[in-house]
mmCIF file of C-alpha atoms in Angstrom:
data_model
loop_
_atom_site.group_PDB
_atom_site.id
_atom_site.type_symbol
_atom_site.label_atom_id
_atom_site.label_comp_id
_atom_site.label_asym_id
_atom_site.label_seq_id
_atom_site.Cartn_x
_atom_site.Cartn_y
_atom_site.Cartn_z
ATOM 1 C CA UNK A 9 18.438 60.226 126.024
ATOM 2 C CA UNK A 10 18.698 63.716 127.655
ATOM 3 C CA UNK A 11 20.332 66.948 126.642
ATOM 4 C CA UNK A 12 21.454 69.130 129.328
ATOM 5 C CA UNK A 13 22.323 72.560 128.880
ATOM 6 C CA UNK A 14 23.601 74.676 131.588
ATOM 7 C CA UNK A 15 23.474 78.580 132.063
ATOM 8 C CA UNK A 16 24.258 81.157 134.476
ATOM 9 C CA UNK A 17 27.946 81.323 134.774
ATOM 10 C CA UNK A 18 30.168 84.431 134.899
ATOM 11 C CA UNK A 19 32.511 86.369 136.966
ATOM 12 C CA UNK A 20 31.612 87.528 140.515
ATOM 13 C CA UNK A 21 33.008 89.030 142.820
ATOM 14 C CA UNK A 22 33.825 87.425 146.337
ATOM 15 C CA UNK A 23 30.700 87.140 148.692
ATOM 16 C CA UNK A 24 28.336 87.922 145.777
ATOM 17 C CA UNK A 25 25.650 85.579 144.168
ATOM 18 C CA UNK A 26 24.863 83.340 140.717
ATOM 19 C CA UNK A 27 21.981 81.371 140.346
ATOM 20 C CA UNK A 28 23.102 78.286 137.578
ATOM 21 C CA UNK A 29 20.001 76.847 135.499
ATOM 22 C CA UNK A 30 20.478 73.134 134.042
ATOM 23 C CA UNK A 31 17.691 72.792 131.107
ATOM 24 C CA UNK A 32 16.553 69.524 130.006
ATOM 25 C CA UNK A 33 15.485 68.421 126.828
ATOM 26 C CA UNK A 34 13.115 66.189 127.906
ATOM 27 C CA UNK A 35 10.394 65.445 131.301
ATOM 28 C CA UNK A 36 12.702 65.580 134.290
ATOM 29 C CA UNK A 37 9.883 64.012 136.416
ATOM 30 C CA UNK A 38 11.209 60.546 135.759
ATOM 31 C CA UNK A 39 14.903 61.058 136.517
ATOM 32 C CA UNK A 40 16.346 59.701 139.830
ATOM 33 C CA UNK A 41 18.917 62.190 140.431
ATOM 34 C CA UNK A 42 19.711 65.770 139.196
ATOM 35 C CA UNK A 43 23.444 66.791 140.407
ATOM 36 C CA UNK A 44 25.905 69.679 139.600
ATOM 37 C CA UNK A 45 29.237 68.843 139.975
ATOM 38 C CA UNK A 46 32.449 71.641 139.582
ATOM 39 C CA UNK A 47 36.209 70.782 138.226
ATOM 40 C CA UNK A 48 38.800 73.092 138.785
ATOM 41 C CA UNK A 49 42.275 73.085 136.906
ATOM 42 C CA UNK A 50 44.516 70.296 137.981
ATOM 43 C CA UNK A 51 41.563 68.735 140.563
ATOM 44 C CA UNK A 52 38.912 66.187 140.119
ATOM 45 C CA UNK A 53 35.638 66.564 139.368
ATOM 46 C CA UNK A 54 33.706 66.890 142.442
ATOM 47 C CA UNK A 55 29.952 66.731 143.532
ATOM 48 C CA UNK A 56 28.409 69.950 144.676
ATOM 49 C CA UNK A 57 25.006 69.097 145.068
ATOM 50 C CA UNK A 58 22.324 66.723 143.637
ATOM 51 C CA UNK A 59 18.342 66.086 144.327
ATOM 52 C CA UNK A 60 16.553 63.332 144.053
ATOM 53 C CA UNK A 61 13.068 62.684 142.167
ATOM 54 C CA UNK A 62 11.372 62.859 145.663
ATOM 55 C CA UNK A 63 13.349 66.182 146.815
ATOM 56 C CA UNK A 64 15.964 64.692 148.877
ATOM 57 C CA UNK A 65 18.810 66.688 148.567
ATOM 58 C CA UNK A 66 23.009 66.312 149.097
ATOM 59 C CA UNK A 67 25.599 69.195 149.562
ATOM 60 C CA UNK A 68 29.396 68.925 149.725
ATOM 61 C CA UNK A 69 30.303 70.294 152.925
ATOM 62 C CA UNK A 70 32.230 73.064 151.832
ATOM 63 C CA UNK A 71 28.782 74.486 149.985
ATOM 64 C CA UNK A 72 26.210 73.338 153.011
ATOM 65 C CA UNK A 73 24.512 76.678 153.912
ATOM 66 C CA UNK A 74 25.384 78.753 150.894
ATOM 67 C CA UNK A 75 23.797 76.746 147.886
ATOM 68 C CA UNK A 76 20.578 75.631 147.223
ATOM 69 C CA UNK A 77 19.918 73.038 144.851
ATOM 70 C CA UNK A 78 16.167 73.074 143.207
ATOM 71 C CA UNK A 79 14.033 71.216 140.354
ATOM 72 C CA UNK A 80 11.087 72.534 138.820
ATOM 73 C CA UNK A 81 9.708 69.538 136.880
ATOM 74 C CA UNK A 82 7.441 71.597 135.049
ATOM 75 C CA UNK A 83 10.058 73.720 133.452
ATOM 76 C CA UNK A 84 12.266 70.953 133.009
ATOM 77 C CA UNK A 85 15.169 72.714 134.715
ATOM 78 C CA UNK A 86 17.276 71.989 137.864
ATOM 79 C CA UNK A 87 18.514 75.355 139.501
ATOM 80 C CA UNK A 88 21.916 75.955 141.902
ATOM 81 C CA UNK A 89 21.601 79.244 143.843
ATOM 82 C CA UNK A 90 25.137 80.239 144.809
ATOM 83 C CA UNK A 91 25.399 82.480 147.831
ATOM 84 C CA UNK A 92 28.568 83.981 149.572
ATOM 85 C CA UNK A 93 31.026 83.026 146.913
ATOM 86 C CA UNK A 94 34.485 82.296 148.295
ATOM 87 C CA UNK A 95 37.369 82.189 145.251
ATOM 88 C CA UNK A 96 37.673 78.337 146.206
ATOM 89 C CA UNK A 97 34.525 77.815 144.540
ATOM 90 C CA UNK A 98 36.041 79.098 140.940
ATOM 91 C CA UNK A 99 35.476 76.083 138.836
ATOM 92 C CA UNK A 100 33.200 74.777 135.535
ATOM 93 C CA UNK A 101 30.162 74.087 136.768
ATOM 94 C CA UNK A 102 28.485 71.051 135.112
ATOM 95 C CA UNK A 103 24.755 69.417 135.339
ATOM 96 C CA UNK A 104 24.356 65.582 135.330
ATOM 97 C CA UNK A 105 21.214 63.519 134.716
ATOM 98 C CA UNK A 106 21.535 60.466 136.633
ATOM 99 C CA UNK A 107 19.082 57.570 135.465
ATOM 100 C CA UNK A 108 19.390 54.117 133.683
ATOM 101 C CA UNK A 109 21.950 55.981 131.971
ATOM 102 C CA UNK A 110 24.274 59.100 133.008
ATOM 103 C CA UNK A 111 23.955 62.531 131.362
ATOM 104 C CA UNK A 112 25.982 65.302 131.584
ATOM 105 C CA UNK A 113 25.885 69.145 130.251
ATOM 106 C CA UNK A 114 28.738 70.810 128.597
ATOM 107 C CA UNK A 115 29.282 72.964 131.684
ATOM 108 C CA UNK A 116 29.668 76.418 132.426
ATOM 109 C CA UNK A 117 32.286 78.249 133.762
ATOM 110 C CA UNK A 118 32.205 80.369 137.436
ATOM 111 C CA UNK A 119 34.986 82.645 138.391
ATOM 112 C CA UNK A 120 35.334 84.219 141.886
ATOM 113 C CA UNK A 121 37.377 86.898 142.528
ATOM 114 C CA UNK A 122 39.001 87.967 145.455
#
């Protein structure tokens, strides 16, 4: 089992930055996939980004070229750096662990304004 607590989230303004943090409770070395996700009201959750236990990583196109999505194994902690915010990306942020089992984080919440 993994606990997944995520970090980072707050109110920015359009064009600025937030860098999320998704700490593990246990080794992430082992996991297959680390992936944030986002849900805003009235719309499906949604992948944003995920990377694999070997580094290979997946953006959403609407995020390709403005987040980064990073593991440091040691620290037990996945990272998503958020560049040039747009209001579209206003959502709760959340972290899953995806192994033999799926974990997910209680999320955080990002707000963009205009």
């Amino acid at each position: 089992q993994v606990q997944l607590v995520e970090s980072g989230g707050g109110l920015v303004q359009a064009g600025g930055s937030l860098r999320l943090s998704c700490a593990a409770s246990r080794n992430i070395f082992s996991i297959n996939t680390m992936g944030w996700y986002r849900q805003a009201p009235g719309k499906q959750r949604e992948l944003v980004a995920a990377i694999t236990s070997g580094g290979t990583t997946t953006y959403a196109d609407s995020v390709k070229g403005r987040f980064t999505i990073s593991r440091d194994n040691a620290k037990n902690t996945v990272y998503l750096q958020m560049d040039s915010l747009k209001p579209e990306d206003t959502a709760v942020y959340y972290c899953k662990a995806e192994n033999v089992y799926n974990y997910w984080g209680q999320g955080t919440q990002v707000t963009v304004s205009s």
